[in-house]
PDB file of C-alpha atoms in Angstrom:
ATOM      1  CA  MET A 108     112.109 105.010  34.666  1.00 48.00           C
ATOM      2  CA  SER A 109     114.480 102.315  36.531  1.00 52.00           C
ATOM      3  CA  ASP A 110     113.169 100.231  39.677  1.00 56.00           C
ATOM      4  CA  ASP A 111     114.680 101.698  42.611  1.00 58.00           C
ATOM      5  CA  THR A 112     112.601  99.586  45.014  1.00 64.00           C
ATOM      6  CA  ALA A 113     114.900  97.598  47.082  1.00 67.00           C
ATOM      7  CA  THR A 114     113.755  93.357  48.268  1.00 71.00           C
ATOM      8  CA  PRO A 115     113.976  93.162  51.750  1.00 71.00           C
ATOM      9  CA  THR A 116     116.837  90.756  53.417  1.00 71.00           C
ATOM     10  CA  PRO A 117     115.512  89.059  56.502  1.00 76.00           C
ATOM     11  CA  ILE A 118     118.083  90.308  59.685  1.00 79.00           C
ATOM     12  CA  GLU A 119     119.307  87.178  61.631  1.00 82.00           C
ATOM     13  CA  PRO A 120     122.033  86.779  63.810  1.00 80.00           C
ATOM     14  CA  GLY A 121     125.435  85.648  61.256  1.00 80.00           C
ATOM     15  CA  SER A 122     124.471  88.380  58.601  1.00 81.00           C
ATOM     16  CA  ALA A 123     126.966  90.339  56.858  1.00 80.00           C
ATOM     17  CA  VAL A 124     126.150  94.010  57.384  1.00 80.00           C
ATOM     18  CA  TYR A 125     127.397  96.664  55.334  1.00 79.00           C
ATOM     19  CA  ASP A 126     127.631 100.027  54.530  1.00 77.00           C
ATOM     20  CA  HIS A 127     126.530 102.484  52.046  1.00 79.00           C
ATOM     21  CA  GLU A 128     129.268 101.637  49.351  1.00 81.00           C
ATOM     22  CA  GLY A 129     128.823  97.923  49.800  1.00 79.00           C
ATOM     23  CA  ASN A 130     132.158  97.461  52.968  1.00 77.00           C
ATOM     24  CA  VAL A 131     131.327  95.030  55.442  1.00 77.00           C
ATOM     25  CA  LEU A 132     131.067  96.292  59.000  1.00 77.00           C
ATOM     26  CA  GLY A 133     130.879  93.306  60.537  1.00 78.00           C
ATOM     27  CA  VAL A 134     128.106  90.525  61.951  1.00 81.00           C
ATOM     28  CA  VAL A 135     125.140  90.872  63.445  1.00 82.00           C
ATOM     29  CA  ALA A 136     126.158  89.233  67.038  1.00 81.00           C
ATOM     30  CA  GLU A 137     122.281  89.107  68.625  1.00 82.00           C
ATOM     31  CA  LEU A 138     118.764  90.837  67.771  1.00 81.00           C
ATOM     32  CA  SER A 139     116.912  92.895  70.469  1.00 79.00           C
ATOM     33  CA  SER A 140     113.336  94.936  70.964  1.00 80.00           C
ATOM     34  CA  GLU A 141     115.022  98.151  68.808  1.00 79.00           C
ATOM     35  CA  GLY A 142     117.054  96.669  66.478  1.00 82.00           C
ATOM     36  CA  PHE A 143     120.109  94.645  66.181  1.00 80.00           C
ATOM     37  CA  GLU A 144     123.664  94.989  67.775  1.00 82.00           C
ATOM     38  CA  VAL A 145     126.470  94.502  65.358  1.00 78.00           C
ATOM     39  CA  SER A 146     130.067  92.393  66.236  1.00 77.00           C
ATOM     40  CA  ILE A 147     132.916  94.341  64.836  1.00 72.00           C
ATOM     41  CA  THR A 148     135.334  92.206  66.246  1.00 61.00           C
ATOM     42  CA  GLU A 149     134.723  89.417  64.210  1.00 57.00           C
ATOM     43  CA  THR A 150     136.761  88.581  61.445  1.00 69.00           C
ATOM     44  CA  ILE A 151     135.274  87.853  58.438  1.00 68.00           C
ATOM     45  CA  GLU A 152     136.842  85.707  55.692  1.00 72.00           C
ATOM     46  CA  ARG A 153     133.925  85.685  53.261  1.00 71.00           C
ATOM     47  CA  VAL A 154     130.125  86.166  53.202  1.00 70.00           C
ATOM     48  CA  ASP A 155     128.116  83.152  51.790  1.00 74.00           C
ATOM     49  CA  ASP A 156     125.297  83.351  48.839  1.00 75.00           C
ATOM     50  CA  ASP A 157     122.964  83.850  51.492  1.00 73.00           C
ATOM     51  CA  GLY A 158     124.653  86.336  53.134  1.00 67.00           C
ATOM     52  CA  ARG A 159     126.044  84.828  56.335  1.00 70.00           C
ATOM     53  CA  ALA A 160     129.123  85.920  57.304  1.00 66.00           C
ATOM     54  CA  VAL A 161     131.898  83.115  57.739  1.00 70.00           C
ATOM     55  CA  VAL A 162     134.223  84.327  60.583  1.00 68.00           C
ATOM     56  CA  SER A 163     137.985  83.236  61.202  1.00 67.00           C
ATOM     57  CA  ASP A 164     138.577  80.048  62.755  1.00 59.00           C
ATOM     58  CA  PRO A 165     137.920  80.090  66.968  1.00 53.00           C
ATOM     59  CA  ASP A 166     141.619  79.282  67.712  1.00 54.00           C
ATOM     60  CA  ASP A 167     142.915  82.057  65.448  1.00 53.00           C
ATOM     61  CA  GLU A 168     140.582  84.010  67.444  1.00 50.00           C
ATOM     62  CA  GLY A 169     141.948  83.027  70.203  1.00 53.00           C
ATOM     63  CA  GLN A 170     145.523  83.891  69.111  1.00 56.00           C
ATOM     64  CA  ALA A 171     144.465  87.029  67.852  1.00 53.00           C
ATOM     65  CA  ALA A 172     142.971  87.866  71.400  1.00 54.00           C
ATOM     66  CA  ALA A 173     145.762  86.579  73.391  1.00 54.00           C
ATOM     67  CA  GLU A 174     148.455  88.926  70.933  1.00 54.00           C
ATOM     68  CA  THR A 175     145.569  91.476  71.837  1.00 53.00           C
ATOM     69  CA  ASP A 176     145.652  91.263  75.670  1.00 51.00           C
ATOM     70  CA  GLU A 177     149.270  91.098  75.759  1.00 53.00           C
ATOM     71  CA  SER A 178     149.623  94.617  73.133  1.00 52.00           C
ATOM     72  CA  VAL A 179     146.878  96.328  75.861  1.00 49.00           C
ATOM     73  CA  ARG A 180     149.075  95.304  79.223  1.00 50.00           C
ATOM     74  CA  THR A 181     152.666  96.269  77.538  1.00 49.00           C
ATOM     75  CA  SER A 182     150.218  99.402  76.488  1.00 49.00           C
ATOM     76  CA  GLU A 183     151.854 103.246  77.615  1.00 47.00           C
ATOM     77  CA  GLU A 184     147.880 103.889  76.342  1.00 47.00           C
ATOM     78  CA  GLU A 185     146.418 102.013  79.489  1.00 48.00           C
ATOM     79  CA  HIS A 186     148.463 104.026  81.968  1.00 48.00           C
ATOM     80  CA  VAL A 187     149.126 107.256  80.731  1.00 52.00           C
ATOM     81  CA  PRO A 188     146.153 109.067  78.554  1.00 53.00           C
ATOM     82  CA  GLY A 189     146.486 111.509  76.607  1.00 56.00           C
ATOM     83  CA  GLN A 190     145.068 115.204  77.751  1.00 58.00           C
ATOM     84  CA  GLU A 191     143.434 115.838  74.528  1.00 61.00           C
ATOM     85  CA  PHE A 192     139.563 116.374  75.197  1.00 59.00           C
ATOM     86  CA  GLY A 193     138.212 112.603  74.273  1.00 58.00           C
ATOM     87  CA  GLU A 194     141.545 110.609  75.537  1.00 62.00           C
ATOM     88  CA  GLY A 195     140.686 108.717  78.700  1.00 67.00           C
ATOM     89  CA  TYR A 196     141.825 105.491  80.434  1.00 71.00           C
ATOM     90  CA  LEU A 197     141.631 101.758  78.672  1.00 81.00           C
ATOM     91  CA  MET A 198     139.791  99.232  81.485  1.00 85.00           C
ATOM     92  CA  TRP A 199     137.549  96.215  81.487  1.00 88.00           C
ATOM     93  CA  ARG A 200     133.820  96.472  81.302  1.00 90.00           C
ATOM     94  CA  CYS A 201     131.137  93.614  82.252  1.00 91.00           C
ATOM     95  CA  GLU A 202     128.224  94.041  79.903  1.00 90.00           C
ATOM     96  CA  ASN A 203     126.103  91.971  82.282  1.00 91.00           C
ATOM     97  CA  CYS A 204     126.588  94.786  85.423  1.00 93.00           C
ATOM     98  CA  GLY A 205     128.619  97.208  84.072  1.00 90.00           C
ATOM     99  CA  GLU A 206     130.949  96.641  86.217  1.00 91.00           C
ATOM    100  CA  MET A 207     134.542  98.423  85.466  1.00 90.00           C
ATOM    101  CA  GLY A 208     138.316  98.169  86.679  1.00 89.00           C
ATOM    102  CA  ASP A 209     141.850  98.788  85.342  1.00 86.00           C
ATOM    103  CA  LEU A 210     143.783  96.579  82.943  1.00 84.00           C
ATOM    104  CA  ASP A 211     146.264  96.092  85.559  1.00 81.00           C
ATOM    105  CA  ASP A 212     145.979  92.310  86.015  1.00 81.00           C
ATOM    106  CA  GLY A 213     145.147  91.810  82.113  1.00 83.00           C
ATOM    107  CA  LEU A 214     142.185  91.499  81.379  1.00 85.00           C
ATOM    108  CA  PRO A 215     139.611  88.817  83.511  1.00 89.00           C
ATOM    109  CA  SER A 216     138.160  85.321  82.604  1.00 89.00           C
ATOM    110  CA  GLU A 217     135.388  86.828  84.023  1.00 92.00           C
ATOM    111  CA  CYS A 218     133.267  89.627  86.344  1.00 92.00           C
ATOM    112  CA  PRO A 219     133.977  89.550  89.666  1.00 91.00           C
ATOM    113  CA  ASN A 220     130.752  91.164  90.949  1.00 93.00           C
ATOM    114  CA  CYS A 221     128.385  89.264  89.499  1.00 93.00           C
ATOM    115  CA  GLY A 222     130.441  86.213  87.578  1.00 92.00           C
ATOM    116  CA  ASP A 223     129.198  86.781  83.937  1.00 92.00           C
ATOM    117  CA  GLU A 224     131.889  85.858  81.235  1.00 89.00           C
ATOM    118  CA  ASN A 225     130.808  88.552  79.155  1.00 89.00           C
ATOM    119  CA  VAL A 226     133.767  91.090  80.208  1.00 89.00           C
ATOM    120  CA  ILE A 227     135.170  93.474  77.537  1.00 88.00           C
ATOM    121  CA  LYS A 228     138.031  95.609  76.849  1.00 84.00           C
ATOM    122  CA  TRP A 229     136.321  99.832  77.540  1.00 82.00           C
ATOM    123  CA  ARG A 230     137.758 103.057  77.124  1.00 78.00           C
ATOM    124  CA  GLU A 231     136.683 105.345  79.742  1.00 74.00           C
ATOM    125  CA  ASP A 232     137.152 109.496  79.214  1.00 65.00           C
TER     126      ASP A 232
END
């Protein structure tokens, strides 16, 4: 008979999150009253012995973001969504107030409605 009891692991920001097969899914971004939010945009270089994710250098992330922004600006997907069910427009969205807008002028550095800097790319059906 085997002992299948697992030792509970505390969940805290910066911890790596795994799927049932042991693949790294992302990094715990923050805790909420409903659980925790996982960031999947971080590039995880490795996980240390304490289970904390080591993400890539912020300068590297800035370069990757600039390349992504350029690919979004030149992407046909931004302007011509498919006609199939579930396909939509690529837009920006403020995580603070929910304001949304087109990416015609690129991803804004802050929300024009509330001034918050948490503006993300968003796919709208």
